[in-house]
Short mmCIF file of C-alpha atoms and ligand atoms in Angstrom, two decimals:
data_model
loop_
_atom_site.label_atom_id
_atom_site.label_comp_id
_atom_site.label_asym_id
_atom_site.label_seq_id
_atom_site.Cartn_x
_atom_site.Cartn_y
_atom_site.Cartn_z
CA MET A 1 0.01 0.25 0.03
CA GLU A 2 3.04 2.24 -0.19
CA SER A 3 2.09 4.39 -3.21
CA VAL A 4 -1.86 4.80 -1.89
CA ALA A 5 -0.12 5.98 1.64
CA SER A 6 2.40 8.41 -0.33
CA SER A 7 -0.05 9.91 -2.50
CA LEU A 8 -2.85 9.89 0.30
CA TRP A 9 -0.07 11.95 2.69
CA ASP A 10 1.01 14.43 -0.06
CA LYS A 11 -2.64 15.00 -0.50
CA ILE A 12 -2.95 15.76 3.32
CA LEU A 13 0.10 17.82 3.26
CA GLU A 14 -0.93 19.72 0.19
CA LYS A 15 -4.05 21.06 2.07
CA LEU A 16 -2.42 21.55 5.47
CA LYS A 17 -0.11 23.48 3.64
CA GLU A 18 -2.61 26.21 2.89
CA LYS A 19 -3.61 26.34 6.72
CA ILE A 20 -0.17 26.71 8.41
CA PRO A 21 2.53 29.24 7.98
CA GLU A 22 5.14 28.29 5.00
CA GLN A 23 8.08 28.11 7.20
CA THR A 24 6.45 25.68 9.94
CA PHE A 25 5.29 23.47 6.85
CA ALA A 26 8.64 23.29 5.43
CA THR A 27 10.42 22.41 8.48
CA TRP A 28 7.99 19.88 9.89
CA PHE A 29 6.41 18.55 7.05
CA PHE A 30 8.80 18.76 4.09
CA PRO A 31 10.99 15.60 5.39
CA THR A 32 7.75 13.35 6.04
CA LYS A 33 6.37 10.60 3.58
CA GLY A 34 3.50 8.09 3.97
CA ILE A 35 4.58 4.83 3.75
CA SER A 36 1.53 2.66 4.88
CA TYR A 37 -1.89 2.96 4.75
CA ASP A 38 -4.13 0.08 6.27
CA ASN A 39 -7.35 -0.41 8.50
CA ASP A 40 -7.95 3.30 8.36
CA THR A 41 -4.65 4.15 9.98
CA ILE A 42 -1.86 5.80 8.00
CA ILE A 43 1.64 5.45 9.09
CA VAL A 44 3.91 8.31 8.24
CA GLU A 45 7.73 8.40 8.23
CA VAL A 46 9.49 11.49 9.99
CA PRO A 47 13.13 11.87 10.44
CA ASN A 48 13.70 11.73 14.28
CA PRO A 49 11.43 10.87 17.31
CA PHE A 50 11.46 14.29 18.11
CA PHE A 51 9.57 15.16 14.90
CA ILE A 52 6.82 12.63 16.48
CA ASP A 53 6.56 14.56 19.50
CA TRP A 54 6.27 17.96 18.05
CA ILE A 55 3.97 17.16 15.17
CA GLU A 56 1.59 15.18 17.67
CA GLU A 57 1.61 17.93 19.98
CA HIS A 58 0.81 20.91 17.71
CA TYR A 59 -0.50 19.65 14.34
CA LEU A 60 -2.36 16.31 15.22
CA ASN A 61 -5.60 18.09 15.25
CA ILE A 62 -5.54 19.93 12.20
CA LEU A 63 -4.13 17.04 10.46
CA SER A 64 -6.91 14.87 11.43
CA ASP A 65 -9.27 17.76 10.11
CA VAL A 66 -7.85 17.67 6.83
CA ALA A 67 -7.73 13.94 6.49
CA PHE A 68 -11.29 13.94 7.24
CA SER A 69 -12.11 16.81 4.59
CA ILE A 70 -10.42 14.67 1.99
CA LEU A 71 -11.78 10.97 2.88
CA LYS A 72 -14.69 12.01 4.68
CA SER A 73 -13.96 9.30 7.54
CA ASN A 74 -11.51 9.40 10.31
CA ILE A 75 -8.39 7.90 10.05
CA LYS A 76 -5.68 7.51 12.62
CA ILE A 77 -2.27 9.09 11.73
CA SER A 78 0.69 7.38 13.27
CA PHE A 79 4.34 8.41 12.99
CA ARG A 80 7.37 6.31 12.81
CA ALA A 81 10.98 7.63 13.22
CA ASN A 82 13.38 6.83 10.33
CA LYS A 83 16.83 7.51 11.33
CA VAL A 84 18.10 7.69 7.80
CA GLU A 85 17.21 11.27 6.82
CA THR A 86 17.51 10.70 2.98
CA ILE A 87 13.71 11.60 2.44
CA ARG A 88 14.59 14.93 3.43
CA HIS A 89 15.40 15.38 -0.05
CA ARG A 90 12.38 13.67 -1.83
CA PRO A 91 12.46 15.42 -5.13
CA GLU A 92 9.22 13.84 -6.32
CA LEU A 93 7.37 15.45 -3.16
CA LYS A 94 8.31 18.76 -4.34
CA GLU A 95 6.69 17.83 -8.00
CA ILE A 96 3.73 16.30 -6.34
CA ILE A 97 2.78 19.02 -3.90
CA SER A 98 4.36 21.42 -5.91
CA TYR A 99 5.93 23.33 -3.06
CA PRO A 100 5.47 26.90 -4.40
CA SER A 101 8.32 28.72 -5.30
CA PRO A 102 8.85 31.49 -2.70
CA ARG A 103 9.90 34.01 -5.47
CA THR A 104 6.57 33.36 -7.34
CA ASN A 105 4.14 31.62 -4.76
CA LEU A 106 3.40 29.45 -8.05
CA ARG A 107 2.37 26.04 -7.94
CA ASP A 108 3.52 24.30 -10.93
CA ARG A 109 0.61 21.63 -10.96
CA TYR A 110 -1.77 24.26 -11.83
CA THR A 111 -1.46 24.85 -15.60
CA PHE A 112 -3.30 25.33 -18.53
CA GLU A 113 -2.46 21.65 -19.52
CA SER A 114 -4.48 20.30 -16.67
CA TYR A 115 -7.43 22.82 -16.65
CA VAL A 116 -10.46 21.13 -18.67
CA VAL A 117 -12.46 23.51 -20.66
CA GLY A 118 -15.97 23.51 -21.29
CA ASN A 119 -18.76 25.61 -21.49
CA SER A 120 -18.93 26.68 -18.01
CA ASN A 121 -15.26 27.96 -18.10
CA HIS A 122 -14.17 28.43 -21.71
CA PHE A 123 -14.59 32.45 -21.76
CA ALA A 124 -12.58 32.53 -18.61
CA GLN A 125 -9.89 30.20 -20.04
CA ALA A 126 -9.63 32.14 -23.00
CA ALA A 127 -9.29 35.53 -21.25
CA ALA A 128 -6.62 33.96 -19.04
CA LEU A 129 -4.91 32.38 -22.00
CA ALA A 130 -4.61 35.81 -23.68
CA VAL A 131 -3.47 37.57 -20.61
CA ALA A 132 -0.79 34.67 -20.31
CA LYS A 133 0.40 35.35 -23.84
CA ALA A 134 0.65 38.97 -23.98
CA PRO A 135 0.78 40.43 -20.51
CA ALA A 136 -0.69 43.82 -19.85
CA LYS A 137 -1.35 44.03 -23.51
CA THR A 138 -4.86 42.68 -23.38
CA TYR A 139 -7.16 42.82 -20.66
CA ASN A 140 -6.01 44.79 -17.53
CA PRO A 141 -6.89 43.93 -14.83
CA LEU A 142 -8.60 40.65 -15.61
CA PHE A 143 -11.06 39.70 -13.21
CA ILE A 144 -12.59 36.26 -12.68
CA TYR A 145 -15.23 35.32 -10.40
CA GLY A 146 -17.12 32.04 -9.56
CA GLY A 147 -17.94 30.10 -6.66
CA VAL A 148 -15.93 27.86 -4.61
CA GLY A 149 -13.94 24.96 -5.92
CA LEU A 150 -14.58 26.15 -9.50
CA GLY A 151 -11.17 26.38 -10.47
CA LYS A 152 -10.31 30.26 -10.18
CA THR A 153 -7.05 29.87 -8.17
CA HIS A 154 -6.04 26.81 -10.60
CA LEU A 155 -6.54 29.33 -13.36
CA MET A 156 -4.73 32.26 -11.77
CA HIS A 157 -1.49 29.96 -10.87
CA ALA A 158 -1.74 28.68 -14.87
CA ILE A 159 -1.81 32.37 -16.13
CA GLY A 160 1.33 32.98 -13.94
CA ASN A 161 3.10 29.65 -14.77
CA TYR A 162 2.72 30.29 -18.69
CA THR A 163 3.93 33.89 -18.38
CA LEU A 164 6.94 32.56 -16.99
CA LEU A 165 7.43 30.01 -19.70
CA ASN A 166 7.61 32.87 -22.32
CA TYR A 167 8.98 35.61 -20.16
CA ARG A 168 11.35 34.17 -17.74
CA ASP A 169 12.50 37.31 -16.05
CA LEU A 170 9.39 38.91 -15.18
CA ARG A 171 8.58 39.41 -11.70
CA VAL A 172 5.39 37.33 -11.28
CA PHE A 173 3.43 36.87 -7.92
CA TYR A 174 0.67 35.39 -6.71
CA ILE A 175 -0.95 36.16 -3.27
CA PRO A 176 -4.44 35.35 -1.41
CA ALA A 177 -5.63 38.71 -0.42
CA GLU A 178 -5.89 37.13 3.07
CA LYS A 179 -2.23 36.71 3.11
CA PHE A 180 -1.75 40.28 1.46
CA MET A 181 -3.52 41.56 4.55
CA ASN A 182 -1.35 39.89 6.99
CA GLU A 183 1.78 40.81 5.56
CA MET A 184 0.67 44.44 5.41
CA VAL A 185 0.01 44.43 9.11
CA TYR A 186 3.28 42.72 10.00
CA ALA A 187 5.06 45.56 7.81
CA ILE A 188 2.97 48.01 9.64
CA LYS A 189 4.05 46.74 12.77
CA ASN A 190 7.59 46.42 12.36
CA GLN A 191 8.01 49.82 10.44
CA GLU A 192 8.72 48.03 7.10
CA THR A 193 6.24 49.37 5.07
CA LEU A 194 8.55 50.88 2.47
CA GLU A 195 9.57 47.67 1.95
CA PHE A 196 6.06 46.30 1.45
CA LYS A 197 4.99 48.88 -0.71
CA ASN A 198 8.24 48.34 -2.96
CA LYS A 199 7.65 44.79 -3.08
CA TYR A 200 4.14 44.73 -4.58
CA ARG A 201 4.70 48.10 -6.78
CA ASN A 202 7.46 46.91 -8.34
CA LEU A 203 6.09 43.61 -9.86
CA ASP A 204 5.36 42.67 -13.62
CA MET A 205 2.27 40.74 -12.72
CA LEU A 206 -0.03 40.70 -9.70
CA LEU A 207 -2.15 37.73 -8.92
CA ILE A 208 -4.80 38.51 -6.07
CA ASP A 209 -6.63 35.66 -5.20
CA ASP A 210 -9.94 35.77 -3.03
CA ILE A 211 -10.49 39.58 -3.26
CA HIS A 212 -14.02 39.45 -1.82
CA PHE A 213 -12.02 38.95 1.74
CA LEU A 214 -11.65 42.99 1.25
CA ARG A 215 -15.04 43.31 2.38
CA ASP A 216 -15.18 45.78 5.66
CA LYS A 217 -11.68 45.90 5.58
CA GLU A 218 -10.89 49.48 4.76
CA SER A 219 -7.27 49.92 5.04
CA LEU A 220 -6.74 47.02 2.79
CA GLN A 221 -8.77 48.46 0.12
CA GLU A 222 -6.95 51.42 0.47
CA GLU A 223 -3.64 49.67 0.06
CA ILE A 224 -4.82 47.29 -2.79
CA PHE A 225 -5.96 50.70 -4.62
CA HIS A 226 -2.52 52.36 -4.60
CA THR A 227 -0.88 49.27 -5.23
CA PHE A 228 -3.25 48.93 -8.25
CA ASN A 229 -2.70 52.30 -9.41
CA ALA A 230 0.90 52.04 -9.16
CA LEU A 231 0.82 48.84 -11.33
CA TYR A 232 -1.45 49.65 -13.60
CA SER A 233 0.17 53.37 -14.71
CA ALA A 234 3.14 51.27 -15.12
CA GLN A 235 1.39 49.07 -17.55
CA LYS A 236 1.71 45.75 -15.26
CA GLN A 237 -0.52 43.03 -15.41
CA ILE A 238 -3.05 42.41 -12.26
CA VAL A 239 -5.38 39.38 -12.24
CA VAL A 240 -8.12 39.34 -9.58
CA THR A 241 -10.41 36.52 -8.55
CA SER A 242 -13.52 36.72 -6.41
CA ASP A 243 -16.51 34.47 -5.52
CA ARG A 244 -18.80 37.44 -6.98
CA PRO A 245 -18.65 40.30 -9.31
CA PRO A 246 -17.11 43.73 -7.79
CA ARG A 247 -20.29 45.54 -7.52
CA GLU A 248 -21.41 42.67 -5.22
CA ILE A 249 -18.89 42.69 -2.60
CA PRO A 250 -20.20 44.28 0.43
CA SER A 251 -18.73 47.51 1.06
CA LEU A 252 -16.23 47.66 -1.55
CA GLU A 253 -15.27 51.31 -2.02
CA GLU A 254 -16.62 52.62 -5.30
CA ARG A 255 -13.19 53.78 -6.79
CA LEU A 256 -12.00 50.10 -6.45
CA ILE A 257 -15.13 48.95 -8.23
CA SER A 258 -14.61 51.21 -10.85
CA ARG A 259 -10.86 49.93 -11.28
CA PHE A 260 -11.73 46.57 -11.38
CA GLN A 261 -14.28 47.49 -14.26
CA TRP A 262 -11.64 49.09 -16.41
CA GLY A 263 -10.44 45.58 -17.61
CA LEU A 264 -12.50 42.60 -18.28
CA LEU A 265 -14.83 40.70 -15.81
CA VAL A 266 -15.42 37.13 -16.75
CA ASP A 267 -16.99 34.44 -14.54
CA ILE A 268 -16.93 30.76 -13.88
CA GLN A 269 -20.04 28.90 -13.94
CA ALA A 270 -20.43 25.41 -12.27
CA PRO A 271 -19.22 22.74 -14.56
CA GLU A 272 -22.05 20.88 -16.83
CA LEU A 273 -21.83 17.21 -16.90
CA GLU A 274 -19.41 16.67 -19.65
CA THR A 275 -16.93 18.84 -18.40
CA ARG A 276 -17.20 16.98 -14.92
CA ILE A 277 -16.40 13.65 -16.94
CA ALA A 278 -13.54 15.21 -18.48
CA ILE A 279 -12.22 16.56 -15.46
CA LEU A 280 -12.78 13.22 -13.90
CA LYS A 281 -10.86 11.41 -16.72
CA LYS A 282 -8.09 13.79 -16.58
CA LYS A 283 -7.33 13.51 -12.93
CA SER A 284 -7.63 9.73 -13.02
CA GLU A 285 -5.04 10.02 -15.74
CA ILE A 286 -2.86 12.08 -14.00
CA ASP A 287 -2.83 9.83 -11.10
CA GLY A 288 -2.27 7.10 -13.26
CA PHE A 289 -5.28 4.86 -12.78
CA GLU A 290 -7.91 3.62 -15.24
CA VAL A 291 -11.30 3.95 -14.17
CA PRO A 292 -14.23 2.43 -15.95
CA GLU A 293 -16.62 4.97 -17.59
CA ASP A 294 -19.55 4.05 -15.95
CA VAL A 295 -18.01 4.57 -12.61
CA ILE A 296 -16.60 8.15 -13.66
CA PHE A 297 -20.13 8.69 -15.16
CA TYR A 298 -21.67 8.09 -11.73
CA ILE A 299 -19.56 10.09 -9.91
CA ALA A 300 -19.99 13.03 -12.59
CA ASN A 301 -23.51 12.58 -12.51
CA ASN A 302 -23.85 12.80 -8.66
CA ILE A 303 -21.67 15.63 -7.87
CA ARG A 304 -22.58 18.70 -9.82
CA THR A 305 -21.49 21.67 -7.82
CA ASN A 306 -17.95 21.58 -6.92
CA ILE A 307 -14.88 20.36 -8.54
CA ARG A 308 -12.89 19.78 -5.34
CA GLU A 309 -15.39 17.48 -4.12
CA LEU A 310 -15.55 15.70 -7.49
CA GLU A 311 -11.94 15.25 -7.13
CA GLY A 312 -12.37 14.49 -3.51
CA SER A 313 -14.59 11.33 -4.23
CA LEU A 314 -12.28 10.29 -6.96
CA VAL A 315 -9.26 10.33 -4.51
CA ARG A 316 -11.40 8.44 -1.78
CA LEU A 317 -12.58 5.67 -4.14
CA LEU A 318 -8.96 5.12 -5.62
CA ALA A 319 -7.60 4.97 -1.99
CA LEU A 320 -10.16 2.54 -0.90
CA SER A 321 -9.85 0.39 -3.70
CA SER A 322 -6.18 -0.09 -3.72
CA LEU A 323 -6.47 -0.57 0.06
CA THR A 324 -8.99 -3.36 0.15
CA ASN A 325 -7.52 -4.68 -3.36
CA THR A 326 -10.74 -4.27 -4.82
CA GLU A 327 -11.28 -3.83 -8.61
CA ILE A 328 -13.19 -0.69 -9.37
CA ASN A 329 -16.61 -1.30 -10.89
CA LEU A 330 -19.98 0.18 -10.78
CA THR A 331 -20.87 -1.90 -7.82
CA THR A 332 -18.03 -1.56 -5.51
CA ALA A 333 -17.62 2.29 -6.29
CA LYS A 334 -21.50 2.65 -5.35
CA GLU A 335 -20.38 0.81 -2.11
CA MET A 336 -17.45 2.77 -1.29
CA ILE A 337 -18.54 6.07 -1.98
CA GLY A 338 -22.14 5.76 -2.05
CA SER A 339 -22.72 7.09 1.25
CA ILE A 340 -20.95 10.46 0.38
CA ILE A 341 -22.70 10.85 -2.45
CA GLY A 342 -25.84 10.26 -1.07
CA SER A 343 -25.38 12.69 1.88
CA LYS A 344 -24.52 15.34 -0.53
CA LYS A 345 -27.89 14.91 -2.24
CA LYS A 346 -29.99 17.60 -1.29
CA GLN A 347 -33.57 16.77 -0.87
CA ILE A 348 -35.84 19.02 -2.92
CA ASN A 349 -39.38 19.86 -2.46
CA PHE A 350 -41.69 17.89 -4.96
CA GLN A 351 -43.64 21.28 -5.93
CA ILE A 352 -40.34 23.18 -6.77
CA ILE A 353 -39.49 20.09 -9.17
CA LEU A 354 -42.95 20.47 -10.75
CA LYS A 355 -42.47 24.43 -11.23
CA THR A 356 -38.96 24.31 -12.64
CA ILE A 357 -39.95 21.22 -15.20
CA ALA A 358 -42.80 23.17 -16.11
CA ASP A 359 -40.77 26.50 -16.74
CA PHE A 360 -38.11 25.05 -18.53
CA PHE A 361 -40.14 22.68 -21.14
CA ASP A 362 -42.79 25.51 -21.03
CA VAL A 363 -45.91 23.20 -20.25
CA SER A 364 -48.19 23.52 -17.40
CA GLU A 365 -47.82 22.18 -14.10
CA GLU A 366 -51.58 20.87 -14.54
CA SER A 367 -50.50 18.79 -17.66
CA LEU A 368 -47.60 17.43 -16.02
CA THR A 369 -49.45 15.82 -13.34
CA GLY A 370 -52.77 15.04 -15.54
CA LYS A 371 -53.43 12.13 -17.42
CA ARG A 372 -53.10 13.14 -20.79
CA ARG A 373 -50.58 11.79 -22.92
CA THR A 374 -49.65 14.49 -25.42
CA ALA A 375 -46.51 14.20 -27.17
CA SER A 376 -45.32 17.52 -25.84
CA VAL A 377 -45.74 16.67 -22.27
CA VAL A 378 -44.72 12.93 -22.22
CA LEU A 379 -41.09 13.64 -22.01
CA PRO A 380 -41.17 16.41 -19.70
CA ARG A 381 -43.13 14.22 -17.48
CA GLN A 382 -40.49 11.70 -17.49
CA VAL A 383 -37.87 14.11 -16.90
CA GLY A 384 -39.91 14.89 -13.54
CA MET A 385 -40.00 11.45 -12.60
CA TYR A 386 -36.24 11.03 -13.20
CA ILE A 387 -35.37 14.07 -11.23
CA SER A 388 -38.06 13.23 -8.46
CA ARG A 389 -36.20 9.98 -8.08
CA GLU A 390 -32.88 11.66 -8.04
CA LEU A 391 -33.64 14.27 -5.38
CA THR A 392 -36.36 13.41 -3.28
CA SER A 393 -36.63 10.60 -1.13
CA LEU A 394 -40.23 9.73 -2.41
CA SER A 395 -40.74 6.14 -3.33
CA LEU A 396 -41.58 5.10 -6.99
CA LYS A 397 -45.07 4.73 -5.93
CA GLU A 398 -45.28 8.18 -4.53
CA ILE A 399 -43.97 9.80 -7.64
CA GLY A 400 -46.14 7.84 -9.75
CA THR A 401 -49.36 9.19 -7.78
CA LYS A 402 -47.94 12.51 -7.85
CA PHE A 403 -47.55 12.40 -11.65
CA GLY A 404 -51.48 11.55 -12.45
CA GLY A 405 -51.78 8.54 -10.46
CA ARG A 406 -49.38 6.05 -12.42
CA ASP A 407 -48.11 3.09 -11.28
CA HIS A 408 -44.52 2.39 -10.21
CA THR A 409 -43.53 0.63 -13.18
CA THR A 410 -44.27 3.75 -15.37
CA VAL A 411 -42.12 5.67 -13.04
CA LEU A 412 -39.23 3.03 -13.20
CA HIS A 413 -39.84 2.97 -17.06
CA ALA A 414 -39.39 6.55 -17.23
CA TYR A 415 -36.50 6.73 -15.04
CA ASP A 416 -34.68 4.04 -17.02
CA LYS A 417 -35.43 5.95 -20.41
CA ILE A 418 -34.12 9.28 -18.99
CA THR A 419 -31.12 7.40 -17.73
CA ASN A 420 -30.27 5.85 -21.34
CA LEU A 421 -30.84 9.01 -23.01
CA ILE A 422 -28.70 11.03 -20.87
CA LYS A 423 -25.70 8.69 -21.55
CA GLU A 424 -26.53 8.82 -25.38
CA ASP A 425 -27.60 12.35 -26.22
CA LYS A 426 -25.27 14.92 -24.87
CA GLU A 427 -27.46 17.75 -25.63
CA PHE A 428 -30.14 16.36 -23.90
CA SER A 429 -27.84 15.44 -20.75
CA ASN A 430 -26.99 18.86 -20.80
CA LYS A 431 -30.78 19.81 -20.32
CA VAL A 432 -31.55 17.67 -17.36
CA ASP A 433 -28.00 18.69 -16.03
CA LYS A 434 -28.91 22.24 -16.14
CA ILE A 435 -32.50 21.68 -14.50
CA ILE A 436 -30.60 19.69 -11.65
CA ARG A 437 -28.30 22.22 -11.10
CA LYS A 438 -30.92 24.93 -10.86
CA LEU A 439 -32.58 22.89 -8.12
CA THR A 440 -29.66 21.96 -6.07
CA SER A 441 -27.54 25.16 -6.45
P1 LIG B 501 -11.44 27.88 -6.45
O1 LIG B 501 -10.45 28.58 -6.33
O2 LIG B 501 -12.50 28.33 -7.54
O3 LIG B 501 -12.12 27.45 -5.17
P2 LIG B 501 -9.67 25.97 -7.16
O4 LIG B 501 -9.03 26.75 -8.63
O5 LIG B 501 -8.96 25.51 -5.99
O6 LIG B 501 -10.77 26.62 -7.14
O7 LIG B 501 -10.16 24.48 -7.94
C1 LIG B 501 -10.65 23.28 -6.93
C2 LIG B 501 -9.82 21.78 -7.62
O8 LIG B 501 -10.42 21.75 -8.74
C3 LIG B 501 -8.25 22.06 -7.53
O9 LIG B 501 -7.63 20.86 -7.46
C4 LIG B 501 -8.35 22.22 -9.24
O10 LIG B 501 -6.95 21.68 -9.77
C5 LIG B 501 -9.42 21.49 -9.86
N1 LIG B 501 -10.10 22.27 -10.92
C6 LIG B 501 -11.17 23.15 -11.01
N2 LIG B 501 -11.62 23.56 -12.33
C7 LIG B 501 -10.89 22.63 -13.19
C8 LIG B 501 -10.88 22.39 -14.41
N3 LIG B 501 -11.85 23.40 -15.36
N4 LIG B 501 -10.06 21.17 -14.89
C9 LIG B 501 -9.12 20.53 -13.99
N5 LIG B 501 -9.13 20.71 -12.96
C10 LIG B 501 -9.78 21.50 -12.21
MG1 LIG B 502 -9.58 29.50 -4.64
#
């Protein structure tokens, strides 16, 4: 189980890295390695017994939380000292967790090559690529917004990485808004504000992530405003991400809003089914696993809004199947991750489903729940049955009763028919997916 343990541990570290100071991470976690994973215990090798004491005392809680957030179950993390310190220079760890270069803060794993493009993000991706190809010459600033886990940070790093391929000497710097603020506060406290200002105002490309963090933080807004002006007037590239458009960030100063609107605003939507499938395929390919088509489809079809969760389910499935030495097929996948997927499903009110279907297909609610089998209403009704089965806890019988007193075999037939149509007809699957996303977001 060594490779599973090692990649699981690396995933844990990758997340941990976002939560603790860089120096701490480098000191305590860089020289560690997951060596076995069994019975829900992961054994991690560290250089000497002192590490064990220190990590257990200071980081065990946070490590357990992080592990839980990845696996959705509790595992025991146990450490073992290994006197041979060769792992200290494990080059592949650097590769895998792509420890950001301190000069740029960029992670090399996040590139355009590993970014899957679909309808939901193609505009943002195209704008990002244009900016990366010709910094400060196309869209400036570029403002990318969208919900959690939809790929904003990935895209932003991709811009930086791509730019550096062509312009090696440009000073590119990535920073989350929150960290920017911490640095600023630190600089003020230590009377190093001049250094701080110089650092940011002399860049060629500044990537500020999660700028919605600026809400209600006046002094931070002020500093960003001046940094923005300095960079913009020197024709340097600025890229910003946020969970919403500038106008909707509460208490964001008007002058900042207007600056952000000088350039291009692009949004990233939740990915549609095809894109989710493509992302899962890409991830399994990168991790070197072959996952059957119907398993990919099962995950993609059930986790709709968040790409991070999509990936998380795949990681868990791969970890569990290697651990238990089980072949991955649809049945085992359902056993292994069905409960997580199930708990993610929202319970939606039947009336809301009915109304949404009626609106979408432009038919009346009465005709959907009526007896008539007019051609224009048959398919919408079947979609309604399918979605009711997916998103409510109603039984087949109850669904049948609600849709004009039909029996459970009719509902089952409708369910199978729609399931097949979704698999075969891309356009149709996008429609159903759109309805479901509307209902669940
Ligand atoms: P956000 O910053 O919007 O919250 P992230 O950029 O952190 O989201 O993305 C979450 C995870 O999903 C990352 O591991 C990222 O690599 C992956 N991801 C997001 N969008 C894509 C995509 N289009 N193709 C491949 N992976 C993606
Ligand atoms: Mg992000």
